PDB file of C-alpha atoms in Angstrom:
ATOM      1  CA  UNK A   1      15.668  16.501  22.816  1.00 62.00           C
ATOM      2  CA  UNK A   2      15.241  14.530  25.905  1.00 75.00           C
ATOM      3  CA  UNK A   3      11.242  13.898  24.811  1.00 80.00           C
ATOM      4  CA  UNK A   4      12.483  12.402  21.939  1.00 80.00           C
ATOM      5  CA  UNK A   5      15.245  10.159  23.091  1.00 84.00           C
ATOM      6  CA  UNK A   6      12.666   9.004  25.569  1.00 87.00           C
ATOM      7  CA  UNK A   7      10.391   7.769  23.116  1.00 86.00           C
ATOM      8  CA  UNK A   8      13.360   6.575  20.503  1.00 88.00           C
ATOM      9  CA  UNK A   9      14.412   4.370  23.900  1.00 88.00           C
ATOM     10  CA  UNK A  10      11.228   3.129  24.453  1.00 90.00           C
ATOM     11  CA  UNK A  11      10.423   2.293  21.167  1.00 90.00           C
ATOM     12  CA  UNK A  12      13.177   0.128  20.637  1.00 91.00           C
ATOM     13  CA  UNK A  13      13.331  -1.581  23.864  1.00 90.00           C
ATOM     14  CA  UNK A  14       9.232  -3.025  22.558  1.00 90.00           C
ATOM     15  CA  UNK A  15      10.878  -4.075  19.263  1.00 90.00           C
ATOM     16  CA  UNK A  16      13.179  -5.683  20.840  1.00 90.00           C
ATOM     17  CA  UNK A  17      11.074  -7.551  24.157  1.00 89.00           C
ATOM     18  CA  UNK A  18       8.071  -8.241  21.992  1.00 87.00           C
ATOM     19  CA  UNK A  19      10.057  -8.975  18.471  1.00 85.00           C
ATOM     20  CA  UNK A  20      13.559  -9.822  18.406  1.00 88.00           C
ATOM     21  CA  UNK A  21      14.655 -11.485  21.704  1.00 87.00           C
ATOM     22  CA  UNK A  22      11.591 -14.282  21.676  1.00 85.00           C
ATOM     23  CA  UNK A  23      12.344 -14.879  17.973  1.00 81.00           C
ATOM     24  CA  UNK A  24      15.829 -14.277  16.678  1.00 83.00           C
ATOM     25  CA  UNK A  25      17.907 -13.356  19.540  1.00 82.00           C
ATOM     26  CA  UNK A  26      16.742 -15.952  22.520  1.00 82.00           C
ATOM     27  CA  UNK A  27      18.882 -16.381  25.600  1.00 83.00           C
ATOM     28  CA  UNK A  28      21.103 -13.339  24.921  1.00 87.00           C
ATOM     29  CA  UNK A  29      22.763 -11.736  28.137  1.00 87.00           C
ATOM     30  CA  UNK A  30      21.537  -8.589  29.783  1.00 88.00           C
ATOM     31  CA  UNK A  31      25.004  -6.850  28.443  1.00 90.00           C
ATOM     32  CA  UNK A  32      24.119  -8.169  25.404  1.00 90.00           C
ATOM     33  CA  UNK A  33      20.233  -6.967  25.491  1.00 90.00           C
ATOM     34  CA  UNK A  34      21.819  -3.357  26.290  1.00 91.00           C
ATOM     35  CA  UNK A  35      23.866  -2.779  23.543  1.00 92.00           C
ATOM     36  CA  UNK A  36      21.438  -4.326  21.030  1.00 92.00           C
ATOM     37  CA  UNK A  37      18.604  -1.736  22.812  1.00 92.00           C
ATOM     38  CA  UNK A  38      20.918   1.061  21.986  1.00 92.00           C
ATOM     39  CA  UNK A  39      21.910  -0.071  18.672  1.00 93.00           C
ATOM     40  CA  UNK A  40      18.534  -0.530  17.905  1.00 93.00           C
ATOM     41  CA  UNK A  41      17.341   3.103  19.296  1.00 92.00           C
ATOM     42  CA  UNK A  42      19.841   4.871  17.035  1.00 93.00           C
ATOM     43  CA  UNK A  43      19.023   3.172  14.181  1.00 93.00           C
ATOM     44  CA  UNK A  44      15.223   4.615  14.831  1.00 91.00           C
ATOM     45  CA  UNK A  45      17.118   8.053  15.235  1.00 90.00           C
ATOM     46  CA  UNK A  46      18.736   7.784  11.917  1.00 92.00           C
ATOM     47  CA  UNK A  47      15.134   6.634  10.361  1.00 90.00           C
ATOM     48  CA  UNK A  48      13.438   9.676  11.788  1.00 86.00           C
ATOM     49  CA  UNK A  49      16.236  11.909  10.504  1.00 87.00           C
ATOM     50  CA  UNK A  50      15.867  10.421   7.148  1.00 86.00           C
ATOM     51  CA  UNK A  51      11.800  10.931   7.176  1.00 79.00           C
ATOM     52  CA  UNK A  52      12.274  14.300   8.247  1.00 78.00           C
ATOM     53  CA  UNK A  53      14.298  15.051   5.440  1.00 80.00           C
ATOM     54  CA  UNK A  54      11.934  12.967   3.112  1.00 74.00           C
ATOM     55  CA  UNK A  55       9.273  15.307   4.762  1.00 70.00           C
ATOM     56  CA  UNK A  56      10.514  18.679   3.467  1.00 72.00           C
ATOM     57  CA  UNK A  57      10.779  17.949   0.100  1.00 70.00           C
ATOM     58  CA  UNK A  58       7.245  17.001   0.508  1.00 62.00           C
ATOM     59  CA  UNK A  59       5.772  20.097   0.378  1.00 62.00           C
ATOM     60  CA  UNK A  60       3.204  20.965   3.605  1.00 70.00           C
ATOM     61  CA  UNK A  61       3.010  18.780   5.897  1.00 71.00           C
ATOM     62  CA  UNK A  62      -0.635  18.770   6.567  1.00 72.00           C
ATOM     63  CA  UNK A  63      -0.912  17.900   2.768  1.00 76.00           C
ATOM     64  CA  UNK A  64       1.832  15.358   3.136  1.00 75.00           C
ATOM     65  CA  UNK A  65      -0.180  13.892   6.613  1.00 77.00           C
ATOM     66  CA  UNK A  66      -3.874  13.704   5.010  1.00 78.00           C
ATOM     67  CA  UNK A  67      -1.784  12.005   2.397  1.00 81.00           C
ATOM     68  CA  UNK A  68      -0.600   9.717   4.177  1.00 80.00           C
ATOM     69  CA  UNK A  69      -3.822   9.499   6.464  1.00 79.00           C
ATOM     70  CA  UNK A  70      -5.414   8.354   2.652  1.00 81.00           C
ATOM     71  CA  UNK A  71      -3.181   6.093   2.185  1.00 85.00           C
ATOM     72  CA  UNK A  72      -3.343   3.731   5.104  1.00 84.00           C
ATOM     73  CA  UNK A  73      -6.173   4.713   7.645  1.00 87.00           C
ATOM     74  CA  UNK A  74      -9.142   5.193   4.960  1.00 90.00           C
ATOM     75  CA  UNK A  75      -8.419   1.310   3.845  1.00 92.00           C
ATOM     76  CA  UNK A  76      -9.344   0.574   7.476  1.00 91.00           C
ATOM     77  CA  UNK A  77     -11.940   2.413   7.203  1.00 91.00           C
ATOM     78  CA  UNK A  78     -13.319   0.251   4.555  1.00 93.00           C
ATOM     79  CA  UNK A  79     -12.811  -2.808   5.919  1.00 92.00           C
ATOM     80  CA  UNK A  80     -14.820  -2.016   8.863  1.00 90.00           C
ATOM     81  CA  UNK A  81     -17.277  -1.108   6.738  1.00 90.00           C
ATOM     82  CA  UNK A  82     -17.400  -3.612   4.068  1.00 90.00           C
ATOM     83  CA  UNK A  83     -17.371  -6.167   7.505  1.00 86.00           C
ATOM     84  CA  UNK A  84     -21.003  -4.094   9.237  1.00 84.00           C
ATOM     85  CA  UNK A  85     -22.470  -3.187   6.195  1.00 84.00           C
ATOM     86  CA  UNK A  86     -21.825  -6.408   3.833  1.00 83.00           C
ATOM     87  CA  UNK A  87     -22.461  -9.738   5.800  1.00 80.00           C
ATOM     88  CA  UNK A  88     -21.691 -11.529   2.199  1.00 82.00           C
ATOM     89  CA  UNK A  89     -18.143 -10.164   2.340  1.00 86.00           C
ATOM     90  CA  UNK A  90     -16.024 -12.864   3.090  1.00 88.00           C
ATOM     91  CA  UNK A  91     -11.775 -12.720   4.249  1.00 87.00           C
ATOM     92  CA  UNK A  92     -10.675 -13.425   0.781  1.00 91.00           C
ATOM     93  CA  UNK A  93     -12.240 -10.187  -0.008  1.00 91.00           C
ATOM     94  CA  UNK A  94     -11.385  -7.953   2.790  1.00 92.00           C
ATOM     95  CA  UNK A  95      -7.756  -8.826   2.543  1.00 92.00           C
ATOM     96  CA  UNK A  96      -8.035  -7.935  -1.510  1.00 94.00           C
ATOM     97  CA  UNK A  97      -9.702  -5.025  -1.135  1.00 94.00           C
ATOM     98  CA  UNK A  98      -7.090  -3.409   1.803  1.00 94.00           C
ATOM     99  CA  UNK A  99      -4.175  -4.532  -0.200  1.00 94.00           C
ATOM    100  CA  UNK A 100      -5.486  -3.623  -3.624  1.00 95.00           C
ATOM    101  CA  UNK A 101      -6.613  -0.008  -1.965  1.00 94.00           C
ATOM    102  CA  UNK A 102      -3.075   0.547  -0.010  1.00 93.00           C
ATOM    103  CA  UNK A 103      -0.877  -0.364  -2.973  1.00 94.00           C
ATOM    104  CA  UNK A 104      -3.120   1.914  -5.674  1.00 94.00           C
ATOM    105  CA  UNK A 105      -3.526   5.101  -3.142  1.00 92.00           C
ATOM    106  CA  UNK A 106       0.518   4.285  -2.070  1.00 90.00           C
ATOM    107  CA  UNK A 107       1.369   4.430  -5.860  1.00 92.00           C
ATOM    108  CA  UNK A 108      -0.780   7.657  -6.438  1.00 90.00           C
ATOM    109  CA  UNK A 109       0.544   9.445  -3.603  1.00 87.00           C
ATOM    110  CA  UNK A 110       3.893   8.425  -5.167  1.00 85.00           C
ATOM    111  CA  UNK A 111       3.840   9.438  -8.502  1.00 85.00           C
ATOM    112  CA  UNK A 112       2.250  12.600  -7.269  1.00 82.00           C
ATOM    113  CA  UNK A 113       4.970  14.067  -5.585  1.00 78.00           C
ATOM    114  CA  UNK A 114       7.599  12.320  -7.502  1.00 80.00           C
ATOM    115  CA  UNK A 115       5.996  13.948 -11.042  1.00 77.00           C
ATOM    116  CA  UNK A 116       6.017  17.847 -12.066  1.00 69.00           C
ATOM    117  CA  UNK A 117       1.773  17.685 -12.595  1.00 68.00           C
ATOM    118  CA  UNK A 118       0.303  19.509  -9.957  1.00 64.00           C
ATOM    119  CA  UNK A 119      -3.768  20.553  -9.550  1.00 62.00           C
ATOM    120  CA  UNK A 120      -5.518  23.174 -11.699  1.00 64.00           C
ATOM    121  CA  UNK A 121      -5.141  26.276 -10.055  1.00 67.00           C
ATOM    122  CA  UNK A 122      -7.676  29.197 -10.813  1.00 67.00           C
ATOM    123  CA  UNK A 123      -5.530  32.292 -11.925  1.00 65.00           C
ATOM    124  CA  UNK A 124      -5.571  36.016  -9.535  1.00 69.00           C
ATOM    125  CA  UNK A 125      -4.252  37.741 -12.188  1.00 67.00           C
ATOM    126  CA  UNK A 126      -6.816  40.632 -13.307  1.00 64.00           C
ATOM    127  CA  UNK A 127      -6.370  40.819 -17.145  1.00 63.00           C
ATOM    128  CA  UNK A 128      -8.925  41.047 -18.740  1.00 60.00           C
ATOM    129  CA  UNK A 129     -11.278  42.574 -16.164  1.00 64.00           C
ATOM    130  CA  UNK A 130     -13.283  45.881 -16.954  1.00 58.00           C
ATOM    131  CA  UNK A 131     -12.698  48.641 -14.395  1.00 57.00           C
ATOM    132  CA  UNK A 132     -15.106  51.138 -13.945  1.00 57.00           C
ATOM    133  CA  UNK A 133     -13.842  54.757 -12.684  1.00 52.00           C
ATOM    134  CA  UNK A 134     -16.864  56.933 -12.080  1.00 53.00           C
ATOM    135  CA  UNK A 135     -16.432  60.915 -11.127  1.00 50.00           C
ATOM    136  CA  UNK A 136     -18.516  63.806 -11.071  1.00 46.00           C
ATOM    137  CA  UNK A 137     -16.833  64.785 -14.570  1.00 47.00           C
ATOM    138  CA  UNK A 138     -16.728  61.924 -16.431  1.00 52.00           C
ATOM    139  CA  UNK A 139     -17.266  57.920 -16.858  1.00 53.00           C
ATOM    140  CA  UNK A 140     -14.120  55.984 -17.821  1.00 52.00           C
ATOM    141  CA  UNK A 141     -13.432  52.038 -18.886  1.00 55.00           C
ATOM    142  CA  UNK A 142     -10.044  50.797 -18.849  1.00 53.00           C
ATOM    143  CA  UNK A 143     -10.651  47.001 -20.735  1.00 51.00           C
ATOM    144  CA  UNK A 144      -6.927  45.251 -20.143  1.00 52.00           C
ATOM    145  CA  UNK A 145      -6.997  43.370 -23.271  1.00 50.00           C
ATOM    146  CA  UNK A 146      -3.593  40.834 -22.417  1.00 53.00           C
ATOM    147  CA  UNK A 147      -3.771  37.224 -22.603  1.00 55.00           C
ATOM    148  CA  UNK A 148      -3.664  34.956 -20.065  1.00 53.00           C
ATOM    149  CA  UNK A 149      -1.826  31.714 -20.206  1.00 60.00           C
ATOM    150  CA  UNK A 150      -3.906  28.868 -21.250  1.00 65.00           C
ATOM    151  CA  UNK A 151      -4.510  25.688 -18.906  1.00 60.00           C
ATOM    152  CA  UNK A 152      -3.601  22.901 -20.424  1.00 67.00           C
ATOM    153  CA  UNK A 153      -5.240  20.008 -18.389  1.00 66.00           C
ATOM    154  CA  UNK A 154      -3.502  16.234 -18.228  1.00 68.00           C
ATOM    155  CA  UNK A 155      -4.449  13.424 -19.733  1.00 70.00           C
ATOM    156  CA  UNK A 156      -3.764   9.424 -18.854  1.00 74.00           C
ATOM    157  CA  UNK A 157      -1.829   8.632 -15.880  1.00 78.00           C
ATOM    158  CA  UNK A 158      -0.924  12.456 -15.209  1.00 79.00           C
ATOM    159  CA  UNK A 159      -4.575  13.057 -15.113  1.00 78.00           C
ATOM    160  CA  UNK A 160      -4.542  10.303 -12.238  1.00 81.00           C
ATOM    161  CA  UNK A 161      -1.452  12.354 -10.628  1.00 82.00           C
ATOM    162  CA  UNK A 162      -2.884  15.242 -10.505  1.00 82.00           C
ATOM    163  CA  UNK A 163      -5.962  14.068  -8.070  1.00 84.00           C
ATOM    164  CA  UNK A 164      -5.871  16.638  -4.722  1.00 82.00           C
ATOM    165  CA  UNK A 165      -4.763  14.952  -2.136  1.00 83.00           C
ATOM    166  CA  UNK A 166      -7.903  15.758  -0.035  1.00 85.00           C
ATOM    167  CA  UNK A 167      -9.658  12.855  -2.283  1.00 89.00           C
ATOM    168  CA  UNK A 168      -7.837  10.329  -1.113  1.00 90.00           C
ATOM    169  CA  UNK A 169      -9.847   9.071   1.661  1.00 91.00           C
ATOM    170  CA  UNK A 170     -12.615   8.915  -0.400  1.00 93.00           C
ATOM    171  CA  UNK A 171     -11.030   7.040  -3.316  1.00 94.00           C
ATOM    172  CA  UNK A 172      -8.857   4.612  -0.442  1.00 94.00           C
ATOM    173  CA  UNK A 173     -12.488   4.202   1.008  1.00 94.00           C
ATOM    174  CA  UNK A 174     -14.366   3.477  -2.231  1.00 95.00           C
ATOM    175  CA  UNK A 175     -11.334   0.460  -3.484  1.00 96.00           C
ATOM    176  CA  UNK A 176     -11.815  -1.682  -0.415  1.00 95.00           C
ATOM    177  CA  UNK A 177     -15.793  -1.324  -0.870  1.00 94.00           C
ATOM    178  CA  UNK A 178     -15.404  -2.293  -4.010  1.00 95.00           C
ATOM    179  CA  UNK A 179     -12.716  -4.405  -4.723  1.00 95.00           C
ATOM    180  CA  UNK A 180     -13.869  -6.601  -1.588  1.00 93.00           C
ATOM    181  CA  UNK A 181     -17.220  -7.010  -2.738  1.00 92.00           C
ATOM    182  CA  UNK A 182     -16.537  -8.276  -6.465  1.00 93.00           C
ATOM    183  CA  UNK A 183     -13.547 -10.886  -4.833  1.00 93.00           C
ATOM    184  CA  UNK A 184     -16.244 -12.008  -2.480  1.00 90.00           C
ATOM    185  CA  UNK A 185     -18.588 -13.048  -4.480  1.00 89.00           C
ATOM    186  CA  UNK A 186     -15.860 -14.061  -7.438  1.00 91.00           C
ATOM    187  CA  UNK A 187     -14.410 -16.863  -4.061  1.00 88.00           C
ATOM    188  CA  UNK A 188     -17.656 -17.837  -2.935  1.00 83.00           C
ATOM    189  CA  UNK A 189     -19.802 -15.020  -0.663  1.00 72.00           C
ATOM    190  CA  UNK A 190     -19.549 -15.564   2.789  1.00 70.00           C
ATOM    191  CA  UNK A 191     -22.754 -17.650   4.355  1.00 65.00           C
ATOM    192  CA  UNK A 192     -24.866 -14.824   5.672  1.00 61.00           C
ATOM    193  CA  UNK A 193     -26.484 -17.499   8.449  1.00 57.00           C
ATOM    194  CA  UNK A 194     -23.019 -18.267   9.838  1.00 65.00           C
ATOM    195  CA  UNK A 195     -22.845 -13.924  10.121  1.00 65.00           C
ATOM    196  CA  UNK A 196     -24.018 -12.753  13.764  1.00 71.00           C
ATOM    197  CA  UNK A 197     -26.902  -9.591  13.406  1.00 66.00           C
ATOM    198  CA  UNK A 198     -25.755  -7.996  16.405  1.00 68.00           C
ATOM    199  CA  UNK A 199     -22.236  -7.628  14.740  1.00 66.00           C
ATOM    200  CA  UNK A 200     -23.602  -5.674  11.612  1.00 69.00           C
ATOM    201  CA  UNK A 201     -25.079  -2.291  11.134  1.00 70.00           C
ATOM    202  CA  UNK A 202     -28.957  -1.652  11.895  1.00 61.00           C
ATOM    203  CA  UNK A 203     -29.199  -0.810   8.207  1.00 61.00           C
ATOM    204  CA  UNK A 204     -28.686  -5.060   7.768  1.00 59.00           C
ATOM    205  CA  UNK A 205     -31.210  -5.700  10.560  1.00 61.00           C
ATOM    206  CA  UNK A 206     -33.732  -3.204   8.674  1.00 65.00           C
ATOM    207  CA  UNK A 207     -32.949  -4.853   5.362  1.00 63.00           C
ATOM    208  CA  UNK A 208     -34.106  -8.267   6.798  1.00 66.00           C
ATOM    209  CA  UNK A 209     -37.051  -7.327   8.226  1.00 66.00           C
ATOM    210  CA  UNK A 210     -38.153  -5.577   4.912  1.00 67.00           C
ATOM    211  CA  UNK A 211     -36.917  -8.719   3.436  1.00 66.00           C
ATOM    212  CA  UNK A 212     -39.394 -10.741   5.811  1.00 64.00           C
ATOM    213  CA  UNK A 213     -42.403  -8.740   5.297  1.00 64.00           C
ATOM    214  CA  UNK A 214     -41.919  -8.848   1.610  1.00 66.00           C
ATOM    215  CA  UNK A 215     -42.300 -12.623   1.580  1.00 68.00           C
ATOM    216  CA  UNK A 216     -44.745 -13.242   3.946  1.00 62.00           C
ATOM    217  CA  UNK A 217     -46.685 -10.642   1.535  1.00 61.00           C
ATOM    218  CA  UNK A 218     -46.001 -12.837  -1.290  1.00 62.00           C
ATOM    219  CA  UNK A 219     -47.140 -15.968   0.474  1.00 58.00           C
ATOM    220  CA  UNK A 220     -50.640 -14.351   1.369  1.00 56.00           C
TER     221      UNK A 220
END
């Protein structure tokens, strides 16, 4: 307990030195400052109580982590990409293409846990299998001829639901690629001259020079 009332104190004394007191609560007494730190730490306590809670009707938490990992890391991800990789890209785009990919993945995530679809998952049951007893005496098949239940897959949004979770980065990755490249060049590309080489990937530089040769080609 007393590691995590050490952090819960230090938390809130940052949000409130580096947000509240130079904005909302300037010139406030040290008394003052106190209570506000402490009212402010145990409102973090009852936030981490209620996430905890949130977090075991999640399911696993590893699933409920890479999740969340999907939801809001893999959009950086992308935008440091789009910026090495795509000197066009401009900051109309990269904002578009984090937000778009943080709200979609959020509302996946969302309707995921919040709806009854879950994954296809391959039966264990053994119905229907031939089994094979061989002896000295005699050769036997047992065929279990029962049914198994069929799967029946969803459709539409559900179909969206049931996505595993472990795609997430990739899909979080793929909406800022792609949603910042078509508002780029729907707001005007970025000037590529104005772009710095040594701040994009060697792919870029490699590009260019192909680029170069291939005209100089054409001129001869």
């Amino acid at each position: 307990y007393s590691t995590i009332a050490a952090g819960m104190n230090s938390l809130s004394a940052v949000i409130f030195q580096d947000f509240l007191k130079p904005y909302c609560l300037k010139g406030m007494s040290d008394a003052k400052s106190t209570i506000a730190t402490k009212v402010l730490a145990l409102c973090l306590g009852v936030l981490c109580l209620a996430a905890t809670v949130g977090a075991s009707k999640l399911g696993g938490i590893l699933q409920a982590a890479l999740a969340l990992y999907g939801c809001l890391s893999s959009p950086m991800l992308g935008l440091f990409t789009l910026g090495i990789i795509f000197p066009w890209a401009n900051a109309w785009g990269a904002l578009a293409g984090v937000l778009s990919s943080i709200s979609i993945m959020t509302w996946i995530s969302v309707g995921h846990y919040s709806s009854k679809v879950r994954a296809y998952m391959p039966p264990v049951s053994v119905a229907g299998c031939g089994i094979n007893i061989t002896s000295l005496a005699e050769n036997v098949t047992i065929v279990n001829k029962s049914a198994l239940p069929e799967y029946v897959y969803p459709t539409g949004i559900e179909g969206l639901y049931s996505v595993s979770y472990l795609w997430y980065n990739v899909m979080a990755f793929a909406i800022v690629i792609i949603v910042g490249l078509a508002v780029s060049f729907a707001t005007g590309k970025c000037d590529r001259v104005l772009v710095k080489v040594c701040l994009l990937i060697c792919l870029y530089v490699l590009y260019k020079q192909v680029e170069v040769l291939l005209n100089i080609s054409e001129v001869m």
